[in-house]
Every structure is written in structure tokens, then in C-alpha cells.
Amino acid sequence: MIPKRIGNYEIPGLTLGTVSLGLNYGVFNGQEQPDEGIALSLLHTALENGITCFDTAREYGTAETLLGDLLSEVFPRQAAVVTKFKITKEALGDLSLAKEQARNSVLESRAQLNLPMLPFCLFHMVSDYDRDLVAEMIPQLLASLKQENLIGFGGISVDNLPELQWLAFLPEVQVLQIPINIFDQRLPGDDPFWCRLEKERKLVFARSVFLKGLLLKHPATLTGNLRPAAFYLDQLAIYAKRCGLSVAQFCFSYVRDFRTVTSIVAGADNKQQLLENIALLNAPRIPDEILDEAKIFFKNVPEHILIPRTWKL
């Protein structure tokens, strides 16, 4: 993926996600939060390997603080940092309260990150929020934050792909963070939505490439309501083998070559995992005939498998 220049910021093909550095975020065994020393070492390793974009949020525990320490030491002024804010459900019906909550969150992020302005700041959509109220209020919140020069580019982060059709084209929404993975074919790549997104030059950060690690799990280890995913994981391995790719390469290449994706957000718990993710940027393309077959097959993945907050392990 060719880095893209957005204003003063260069966005590489891979963005380091920092949620697992700031809190115990993993769902499966073996996904552990690294200690502070390892976390800082990972951030430095990312920089040394050309990763100059970092994804974080107020609610990611100590992630903003760790990243702020790095920024104050060695990071250039053109740091491409993506962070997020939330408002309460009560604030959705009260613009004054919503502005206060958004502003306070942004000011705290700015302080923790040691930045005079947040380069990219996204509203974190909560799926049970009223979408009409969100659509009415978010443009006003983002415009207010930009007018105060608190943020550079505003946008929205969604947890559920279908929400995009309601929110992607709101005024002031310049940046999107979207869960995209091979299992989720609810909004396929040939949908006119993606063409419009491209025409309007939206900046798109794709996350959940491995669906919180589920796509890399051995089928026999699945428990709870994820057991039905074993059938789809078996087939995923078959598709990858037919391409001569690992499962990780197959999943990553699918998102890397997805229309409109600017950068892939991927976290890492250790240096080896980080370097492996960087190497995935150069994974071979998936042959069209196999990719088309896979997209048709995965249209049948049950929705509860696609939405991590519904998992019961």
C-alpha cells in the first residue's frame, strides 16, 4: 500500500493500534497486555519500521499516556495520531451537554498525547445509540471542535458495518474507521456505497482484519456460541492453502486490496507480532477467482460471529 498524504500528515499502509498496550483487551488466551517497557519498545520499533500513524482513544486505558511519552521524546510534528471520543446516551438529546463532553474528552486526549491539536479525532459510535440523533448531532460536534482548532480532521468510528450507510456521508465526517474482514460480507466490495465513498475521498482506516483474533484460531479450540465459526474457519484455511498463503496473509490481503481502504489498523502484543504484521503488507494478492468464491461462501456467516460484543465464550 502506498502511503497517502492528508494535509500535513502521511498515512502509511499500516497503522499501529494501541488498545492492547493500554488495557487487557484480548478475548482469547494468550492475548495479554504487555508491560509498560515492552509497550514503549513496540512503539519505538514501529517508528523504526516506518509506522508513523497510531490509533488510540480516551477509553484505551494508559494507551494515550504511553503514546504521549513517545511523542514528547522522538516523534515529528506531523505525527498521524487517530484518537476517539464518546458522549453519553443522555447527551444525545442535549447539544450543549454533548459539546461539553466532547470538548472535555478532546482536551484530555490532547494533554495526554502532548499534542497542540489532535490530527484525527473520531466520534466512537455505540450501536444502541439512536442513529437519527447521532446523525443530527455529530456534524455539529465535529464542526465545533474544528472551529476551536482542537482537531484537524473529524470523523466517526463504527462497530457494526451496516451503520456506515447511515453515518458515512454526514457533513464534517472526513475520516472513517470501519471493521472489515473476509467473514463480513454484509456490505460487499461491489456495493455502490464504496464507489461513493471513494468519490468523496473519505479517509478509511480498516480494523478487525482478524476479527479480534478469531480468524487465526484453531477451530477445535472454539467455545460457547463461537463453535459454529469452526465450519467457516476450516473453509478459510482451504481458501488460503489454494492460494499458497497463510491464513493471516489471506485475511490481510483481502483488506489491504479492499476498495477505498487507506490504512489497516492492527495491534501487536510483542515485537515479533509487529514485524509479522508489517511483512503482511507485502503479501501476494488473492487470485480473483478464489476471492470471488470466498466472498460468496462467507455471505452465510451468522451475524453473532461477526459482532464481538455478542460473543459468549
CSV table of N, CA, C and O in Angstrom, one decimal, residues 206-303:
chain,number,residue,atom,x,y,z
A,206,ALA,N,-9.2,0.7,8.3
A,206,ALA,CA,-9.9,-0.6,8.4
A,206,ALA,C,-9.3,-1.3,9.6
A,206,ALA,O,-8.1,-1.5,9.8
A,207,ARG,N,-10.2,-1.8,10.5
A,207,ARG,CA,-9.7,-2.5,11.7
A,207,ARG,C,-10.4,-3.9,11.7
A,207,ARG,O,-11.2,-4.2,10.8
A,208,SER,N,-10.1,-4.7,12.6
A,208,SER,CA,-10.7,-6.1,12.8
A,208,SER,C,-10.4,-7.0,11.6
A,208,SER,O,-11.2,-7.8,11.2
A,209,VAL,N,-9.2,-6.8,11.1
A,209,VAL,CA,-8.7,-7.7,9.9
A,209,VAL,C,-8.8,-9.1,10.3
A,209,VAL,O,-9.2,-10.0,9.5
A,210,PHE,N,-8.5,-9.5,11.6
A,210,PHE,CA,-8.5,-10.8,12.0
A,210,PHE,C,-9.7,-11.1,13.0
A,210,PHE,O,-9.7,-12.1,13.7
A,211,LEU,N,-10.6,-10.2,13.0
A,211,LEU,CA,-11.8,-10.3,13.9
A,211,LEU,C,-11.5,-10.6,15.3
A,211,LEU,O,-11.9,-11.6,15.9
A,212,LYS,N,-10.6,-9.7,15.9
A,212,LYS,CA,-10.2,-9.9,17.3
A,212,LYS,C,-9.4,-11.2,17.5
A,212,LYS,O,-9.5,-11.7,18.6
A,213,GLY,N,-8.8,-11.7,16.5
A,213,GLY,CA,-8.0,-12.9,16.6
A,213,GLY,C,-8.8,-14.2,16.3
A,213,GLY,O,-8.2,-15.3,16.1
A,214,LEU,N,-10.1,-14.1,16.1
A,214,LEU,CA,-10.9,-15.3,15.8
A,214,LEU,C,-10.5,-16.0,14.5
A,214,LEU,O,-10.4,-17.2,14.4
A,215,LEU,N,-10.1,-15.2,13.5
A,215,LEU,CA,-9.8,-15.8,12.2
A,215,LEU,C,-8.5,-16.6,12.2
A,215,LEU,O,-8.2,-17.3,11.3
A,216,LEU,N,-7.7,-16.4,13.3
A,216,LEU,CA,-6.4,-17.1,13.4
A,216,LEU,C,-6.5,-18.2,14.4
A,216,LEU,O,-5.5,-18.9,14.6
A,217,LYS,N,-7.7,-18.5,14.9
A,217,LYS,CA,-7.8,-19.5,15.9
A,217,LYS,C,-8.0,-20.9,15.3
A,217,LYS,O,-8.5,-21.1,14.2
A,218,HIS,N,-7.5,-21.9,16.0
A,218,HIS,CA,-7.7,-23.3,15.6
A,218,HIS,C,-9.2,-23.6,15.8
A,218,HIS,O,-9.7,-23.4,16.9
A,219,PRO,N,-9.9,-24.2,14.8
A,219,PRO,CA,-11.3,-24.4,15.0
A,219,PRO,C,-11.7,-25.3,16.2
A,219,PRO,O,-12.7,-25.0,16.9
A,220,ALA,N,-10.8,-26.2,16.6
A,220,ALA,CA,-11.1,-27.1,17.7
A,220,ALA,C,-11.1,-26.4,19.1
A,220,ALA,O,-11.6,-27.0,20.0
A,221,THR,N,-10.5,-25.2,19.1
A,221,THR,CA,-10.4,-24.5,20.4
A,221,THR,C,-11.5,-23.6,20.7
A,221,THR,O,-11.6,-23.0,21.8
A,222,LEU,N,-12.5,-23.5,19.8
A,222,LEU,CA,-13.6,-22.5,20.0
A,222,LEU,C,-14.6,-23.1,21.0
A,222,LEU,O,-14.8,-24.3,21.1
A,223,THR,N,-15.1,-22.1,21.8
A,223,THR,CA,-16.1,-22.5,22.8
A,223,THR,C,-17.3,-21.6,22.7
A,223,THR,O,-17.4,-20.7,21.9
A,224,GLY,N,-18.3,-21.9,23.5
A,224,GLY,CA,-19.5,-21.1,23.6
A,224,GLY,C,-20.2,-20.9,22.3
A,224,GLY,O,-20.3,-21.9,21.4
A,225,ASN,N,-20.8,-19.7,22.0
A,225,ASN,CA,-21.5,-19.5,20.8
A,225,ASN,C,-20.6,-19.3,19.6
A,225,ASN,O,-21.1,-19.0,18.5
A,226,LEU,N,-19.3,-19.4,19.8
A,226,LEU,CA,-18.4,-19.3,18.6
A,226,LEU,C,-18.1,-20.7,18.0
A,226,LEU,O,-17.4,-20.7,17.0
A,227,ARG,N,-18.6,-21.8,18.6
A,227,ARG,CA,-18.4,-23.1,18.0
A,227,ARG,C,-18.8,-23.2,16.5
A,227,ARG,O,-18.1,-23.8,15.7
A,228,PRO,N,-19.9,-22.6,16.1
A,228,PRO,CA,-20.3,-22.6,14.7
A,228,PRO,C,-19.3,-22.0,13.8
A,228,PRO,O,-19.3,-22.3,12.6
A,229,ALA,N,-18.4,-21.1,14.3
A,229,ALA,CA,-17.4,-20.5,13.5
A,229,ALA,C,-16.4,-21.5,13.0
A,229,ALA,O,-15.7,-21.2,12.0
A,230,ALA,N,-16.3,-22.7,13.6
A,230,ALA,CA,-15.3,-23.7,13.2
A,230,ALA,C,-15.5,-24.1,11.7
A,230,ALA,O,-14.5,-24.3,11.0
A,231,PHE,N,-16.7,-24.2,11.3
A,231,PHE,CA,-17.0,-24.6,9.9
A,231,PHE,C,-16.4,-23.6,8.9
A,231,PHE,O,-15.8,-23.9,7.9
A,232,TYR,N,-16.5,-22.3,9.3
A,232,TYR,CA,-16.1,-21.2,8.4
A,232,TYR,C,-14.5,-21.1,8.5
A,232,TYR,O,-13.9,-20.8,7.5
A,233,LEU,N,-14.0,-21.4,9.6
A,233,LEU,CA,-12.5,-21.3,9.8
A,233,LEU,C,-11.9,-22.5,9.0
A,233,LEU,O,-10.8,-22.3,8.3
A,234,ASP,N,-12.5,-23.6,9.0
A,234,ASP,CA,-12.0,-24.7,8.1
A,234,ASP,C,-11.9,-24.3,6.7
A,234,ASP,O,-10.9,-24.6,6.0
A,235,GLN,N,-13.0,-23.7,6.2
A,235,GLN,CA,-13.0,-23.3,4.8
A,235,GLN,C,-12.1,-22.2,4.5
A,235,GLN,O,-11.4,-22.1,3.4
A,236,LEU,N,-11.9,-21.3,5.5
A,236,LEU,CA,-10.9,-20.2,5.3
A,236,LEU,C,-9.5,-20.8,5.1
A,236,LEU,O,-8.8,-20.3,4.2
A,237,ALA,N,-9.2,-21.8,5.9
A,237,ALA,CA,-7.9,-22.4,5.7
A,237,ALA,C,-7.7,-23.1,4.3
A,237,ALA,O,-6.6,-23.0,3.7
A,238,ILE,N,-8.8,-23.6,3.8
A,238,ILE,CA,-8.7,-24.2,2.5
A,238,ILE,C,-8.5,-23.2,1.4
A,238,ILE,O,-7.7,-23.4,0.5
A,239,TYR,N,-9.2,-22.1,1.5
A,239,TYR,CA,-9.0,-21.0,0.5
A,239,TYR,C,-7.6,-20.5,0.6
A,239,TYR,O,-7.0,-20.2,-0.5
A,240,ALA,N,-7.1,-20.3,1.8
A,240,ALA,CA,-5.7,-19.8,1.9
A,240,ALA,C,-4.7,-20.7,1.3
A,240,ALA,O,-3.8,-20.3,0.6
A,241,LYS,N,-4.9,-22.0,1.6
A,241,LYS,CA,-4.0,-23.0,1.0
A,241,LYS,C,-4.0,-23.1,-0.5
A,241,LYS,O,-3.0,-23.2,-1.2
A,242,ARG,N,-5.2,-22.9,-1.1
A,242,ARG,CA,-5.3,-22.9,-2.5
A,242,ARG,C,-4.5,-21.7,-3.2
A,242,ARG,O,-4.1,-21.8,-4.3
A,243,CYS,N,-4.4,-20.7,-2.4
A,243,CYS,CA,-3.6,-19.5,-2.9
A,243,CYS,C,-2.1,-19.6,-2.6
A,243,CYS,O,-1.3,-18.7,-3.0
A,244,GLY,N,-1.7,-20.6,-1.8
A,244,GLY,CA,-0.3,-20.7,-1.3
A,244,GLY,C,0.0,-19.6,-0.3
A,244,GLY,O,1.1,-19.2,-0.1
A,245,LEU,N,-1.1,-19.2,0.5
A,245,LEU,CA,-0.9,-18.2,1.5
A,245,LEU,C,-1.2,-18.8,2.9
A,245,LEU,O,-1.9,-19.8,3.0
A,246,SER,N,-0.7,-18.2,3.9
A,246,SER,CA,-1.1,-18.5,5.3
A,246,SER,C,-2.5,-17.9,5.5
A,246,SER,O,-2.9,-17.0,4.7
A,247,VAL,N,-3.2,-18.3,6.5
A,247,VAL,CA,-4.5,-17.7,6.8
A,247,VAL,C,-4.3,-16.2,7.1
A,247,VAL,O,-5.1,-15.4,6.7
A,248,ALA,N,-3.2,-15.8,7.8
A,248,ALA,CA,-3.0,-14.4,8.2
A,248,ALA,C,-2.8,-13.6,6.9
A,248,ALA,O,-3.3,-12.5,6.7
A,249,GLN,N,-2.0,-14.2,5.9
A,249,GLN,CA,-1.8,-13.5,4.7
A,249,GLN,C,-3.1,-13.3,3.9
A,249,GLN,O,-3.4,-12.2,3.3
A,250,PHE,N,-3.9,-14.3,3.9
A,250,PHE,CA,-5.2,-14.3,3.1
A,250,PHE,C,-6.1,-13.2,3.7
A,250,PHE,O,-6.6,-12.4,3.0
A,251,CYS,N,-6.2,-13.2,5.0
A,251,CYS,CA,-7.1,-12.2,5.7
A,251,CYS,C,-6.6,-10.8,5.5
A,251,CYS,O,-7.4,-9.9,5.2
A,252,PHE,N,-5.3,-10.6,5.6
A,252,PHE,CA,-4.7,-9.3,5.5
A,252,PHE,C,-4.8,-8.8,4.0
A,252,PHE,O,-5.1,-7.6,3.8
A,253,SER,N,-4.5,-9.7,3.0
A,253,SER,CA,-4.5,-9.3,1.7
A,253,SER,C,-5.9,-8.9,1.2
A,253,SER,O,-6.1,-7.9,0.4
A,254,TYR,N,-6.9,-9.5,1.8
A,254,TYR,CA,-8.3,-9.2,1.5
A,254,TYR,C,-8.6,-7.7,1.8
A,254,TYR,O,-9.1,-7.0,1.0
A,255,VAL,N,-8.2,-7.3,3.0
A,255,VAL,CA,-8.5,-6.0,3.5
A,255,VAL,C,-7.5,-5.0,2.8
A,255,VAL,O,-8.0,-3.9,2.4
A,256,ARG,N,-6.3,-5.3,2.6
A,256,ARG,CA,-5.3,-4.4,2.0
A,256,ARG,C,-5.8,-4.0,0.6
A,256,ARG,O,-5.6,-2.9,0.2
A,257,ASP,N,-6.4,-5.0,-0.1
A,257,ASP,CA,-6.8,-4.7,-1.5
A,257,ASP,C,-8.2,-4.3,-1.6
A,257,ASP,O,-8.8,-4.2,-2.7
A,258,PHE,N,-8.9,-4.1,-0.5
A,258,PHE,CA,-10.3,-3.7,-0.5
A,258,PHE,C,-10.4,-2.2,-1.0
A,258,PHE,O,-9.7,-1.4,-0.6
A,259,ARG,N,-11.4,-2.0,-1.8
A,259,ARG,CA,-11.6,-0.7,-2.3
A,259,ARG,C,-11.8,0.4,-1.2
A,259,ARG,O,-12.5,0.1,-0.3
A,260,THR,N,-11.1,1.5,-1.4
A,260,THR,CA,-11.2,2.7,-0.5
A,260,THR,C,-10.3,2.6,0.7
A,260,THR,O,-10.2,3.6,1.4
A,261,VAL,N,-9.8,1.4,1.1
A,261,VAL,CA,-9.0,1.4,2.4
A,261,VAL,C,-7.7,2.2,2.3
A,261,VAL,O,-6.9,1.9,1.4
A,262,THR,N,-7.5,3.1,3.2
A,262,THR,CA,-6.3,3.9,3.3
A,262,THR,C,-5.2,3.3,4.1
A,262,THR,O,-4.1,3.2,3.7
A,263,SER,N,-5.6,2.7,5.3
A,263,SER,CA,-4.6,2.1,6.2
A,263,SER,C,-5.3,1.1,7.0
A,263,SER,O,-6.5,1.2,7.4
A,264,ILE,N,-4.6,0.0,7.3
A,264,ILE,CA,-5.1,-1.1,8.2
A,264,ILE,C,-4.6,-0.9,9.6
A,264,ILE,O,-3.4,-0.7,9.8
A,265,VAL,N,-5.5,-0.9,10.5
A,265,VAL,CA,-5.2,-0.7,11.9
A,265,VAL,C,-5.0,-2.1,12.5
A,265,VAL,O,-5.9,-3.0,12.5
A,266,ALA,N,-3.8,-2.4,13.0
A,266,ALA,CA,-3.6,-3.7,13.6
A,266,ALA,C,-2.7,-3.5,14.9
A,266,ALA,O,-1.7,-2.8,14.8
A,267,GLY,N,-3.1,-4.2,15.9
A,267,GLY,CA,-2.3,-4.1,17.1
A,267,GLY,C,-1.3,-5.2,17.2
A,267,GLY,O,-1.2,-6.1,16.3
A,268,ALA,N,-0.4,-5.1,18.2
A,268,ALA,CA,0.6,-6.2,18.4
A,268,ALA,C,0.9,-6.2,19.9
A,268,ALA,O,1.0,-5.2,20.6
A,269,ASP,N,1.1,-7.5,20.4
A,269,ASP,CA,1.5,-7.7,21.8
A,269,ASP,C,2.9,-7.8,22.0
A,269,ASP,O,3.4,-7.7,23.2
A,270,ASN,N,3.7,-8.0,20.9
A,270,ASN,CA,5.1,-8.2,21.1
A,270,ASN,C,5.8,-7.8,19.8
A,270,ASN,O,5.2,-7.6,18.7
A,271,LYS,N,7.2,-7.7,19.8
A,271,LYS,CA,7.9,-7.2,18.6
A,271,LYS,C,7.8,-8.2,17.4
A,271,LYS,O,7.6,-7.7,16.3
A,272,GLN,N,7.8,-9.5,17.7
A,272,GLN,CA,7.7,-10.5,16.6
A,272,GLN,C,6.3,-10.3,15.9
A,272,GLN,O,6.3,-10.3,14.6
A,273,GLN,N,5.3,-10.1,16.6
A,273,GLN,CA,3.9,-10.0,16.0
A,273,GLN,C,3.9,-8.7,15.2
A,273,GLN,O,3.3,-8.6,14.1
A,274,LEU,N,4.5,-7.6,15.7
A,274,LEU,CA,4.5,-6.3,15.0
A,274,LEU,C,5.2,-6.5,13.7
A,274,LEU,O,4.7,-6.0,12.6
A,275,LEU,N,6.4,-7.1,13.7
A,275,LEU,CA,7.2,-7.3,12.4
A,275,LEU,C,6.4,-8.2,11.5
A,275,LEU,O,6.5,-8.0,10.2
A,276,GLU,N,5.7,-9.2,12.0
A,276,GLU,CA,4.9,-10.1,11.1
A,276,GLU,C,3.8,-9.3,10.4
A,276,GLU,O,3.5,-9.5,9.2
A,277,ASN,N,3.2,-8.4,11.2
A,277,ASN,CA,2.1,-7.6,10.6
A,277,ASN,C,2.7,-6.6,9.5
A,277,ASN,O,2.0,-6.4,8.5
A,278,ILE,N,3.8,-6.1,9.8
A,278,ILE,CA,4.5,-5.2,8.8
A,278,ILE,C,4.8,-6.0,7.5
A,278,ILE,O,4.5,-5.5,6.4
A,279,ALA,N,5.3,-7.2,7.7
A,279,ALA,CA,5.6,-8.1,6.5
A,279,ALA,C,4.3,-8.4,5.7
A,279,ALA,O,4.4,-8.6,4.5
A,280,LEU,N,3.2,-8.5,6.4
A,280,LEU,CA,1.9,-8.8,5.7
A,280,LEU,C,1.5,-7.8,4.6
A,280,LEU,O,0.7,-8.1,3.7
A,281,LEU,N,2.0,-6.6,4.8
A,281,LEU,CA,1.7,-5.5,3.8
A,281,LEU,C,2.2,-6.0,2.4
A,281,LEU,O,1.6,-5.5,1.4
A,282,ASN,N,3.2,-6.8,2.3
A,282,ASN,CA,3.7,-7.3,1.0
A,282,ASN,C,3.3,-8.7,0.7
A,282,ASN,O,3.8,-9.3,-0.2
A,283,ALA,N,2.2,-9.2,1.3
A,283,ALA,CA,1.7,-10.5,1.0
A,283,ALA,C,1.1,-10.5,-0.4
A,283,ALA,O,0.6,-9.4,-0.9
A,284,PRO,N,1.2,-11.6,-1.1
A,284,PRO,CA,0.6,-11.7,-2.5
A,284,PRO,C,-0.9,-11.4,-2.6
A,284,PRO,O,-1.6,-11.5,-1.6
A,285,ARG,N,-1.3,-11.0,-3.7
A,285,ARG,CA,-2.8,-10.8,-3.9
A,285,ARG,C,-3.5,-12.1,-4.0
A,285,ARG,O,-2.9,-13.1,-4.3
A,286,ILE,N,-4.7,-12.1,-3.6
A,286,ILE,CA,-5.6,-13.3,-3.7
A,286,ILE,C,-6.1,-13.4,-5.2
A,286,ILE,O,-6.6,-12.4,-5.7
A,287,PRO,N,-5.9,-14.5,-5.8
A,287,PRO,CA,-6.5,-14.6,-7.2
A,287,PRO,C,-8.0,-14.3,-7.3
A,287,PRO,O,-8.7,-14.7,-6.4
A,288,ASP,N,-8.4,-13.6,-8.3
A,288,ASP,CA,-9.8,-13.1,-8.4
A,288,ASP,C,-10.8,-14.3,-8.3
A,288,ASP,O,-11.8,-14.1,-7.6
A,289,GLU,N,-10.5,-15.4,-8.9
A,289,GLU,CA,-11.5,-16.5,-8.9
A,289,GLU,C,-11.7,-17.1,-7.5
A,289,GLU,O,-12.8,-17.4,-7.1
A,290,ILE,N,-10.6,-17.2,-6.8
A,290,ILE,CA,-10.7,-17.7,-5.4
A,290,ILE,C,-11.4,-16.7,-4.5
A,290,ILE,O,-12.2,-17.0,-3.7
A,291,LEU,N,-11.0,-15.4,-4.7
A,291,LEU,CA,-11.6,-14.4,-3.9
A,291,LEU,C,-13.1,-14.3,-4.1
A,291,LEU,O,-13.9,-14.2,-3.1
A,292,ASP,N,-13.5,-14.3,-5.3
A,292,ASP,CA,-15.0,-14.3,-5.6
A,292,ASP,C,-15.7,-15.4,-5.0
A,292,ASP,O,-16.8,-15.3,-4.4
A,293,GLU,N,-15.1,-16.6,-5.0
A,293,GLU,CA,-15.7,-17.8,-4.4
A,293,GLU,C,-15.8,-17.6,-2.9
A,293,GLU,O,-16.8,-18.0,-2.3
A,294,ALA,N,-14.7,-17.1,-2.3
A,294,ALA,CA,-14.7,-16.9,-0.9
A,294,ALA,C,-15.8,-15.9,-0.4
A,294,ALA,O,-16.5,-16.1,0.6
A,295,LYS,N,-15.9,-14.8,-1.1
A,295,LYS,CA,-16.9,-13.8,-0.7
A,295,LYS,C,-18.3,-14.4,-0.8
A,295,LYS,O,-19.1,-14.0,0.0
A,296,ILE,N,-18.6,-15.2,-1.8
A,296,ILE,CA,-19.9,-15.8,-1.8
A,296,ILE,C,-20.1,-16.8,-0.7
A,296,ILE,O,-21.2,-16.8,0.0
A,297,PHE,N,-19.1,-17.6,-0.4
A,297,PHE,CA,-19.2,-18.5,0.7
A,297,PHE,C,-19.5,-17.8,2.1
A,297,PHE,O,-20.3,-18.3,2.8
A,298,PHE,N,-18.7,-16.8,2.3
A,298,PHE,CA,-18.8,-16.1,3.6
A,298,PHE,C,-20.0,-15.2,3.8
A,298,PHE,O,-20.2,-14.7,4.9
A,299,LYS,N,-20.8,-15.1,2.8
A,299,LYS,CA,-22.1,-14.4,3.0
A,299,LYS,C,-23.0,-15.0,4.0
A,299,LYS,O,-23.9,-14.4,4.5
A,300,ASN,N,-22.7,-16.3,4.3
A,300,ASN,CA,-23.6,-17.1,5.1
A,300,ASN,C,-23.1,-17.1,6.6
A,300,ASN,O,-23.7,-17.8,7.4
A,301,VAL,N,-22.0,-16.4,6.9
A,301,VAL,CA,-21.5,-16.4,8.3
A,301,VAL,C,-22.6,-15.7,9.2
A,301,VAL,O,-23.1,-14.6,8.9
A,302,PRO,N,-23.0,-16.4,10.3
A,302,PRO,CA,-24.1,-15.8,11.2
A,302,PRO,C,-23.6,-14.5,11.8
A,302,PRO,O,-22.4,-14.3,12.1
A,303,GLU,N,-24.5,-13.6,11.9
A,303,GLU,CA,-24.2,-12.2,12.4
A,303,GLU,C,-23.6,-12.3,13.8
A,303,GLU,O,-22.7,-11.4,14.0
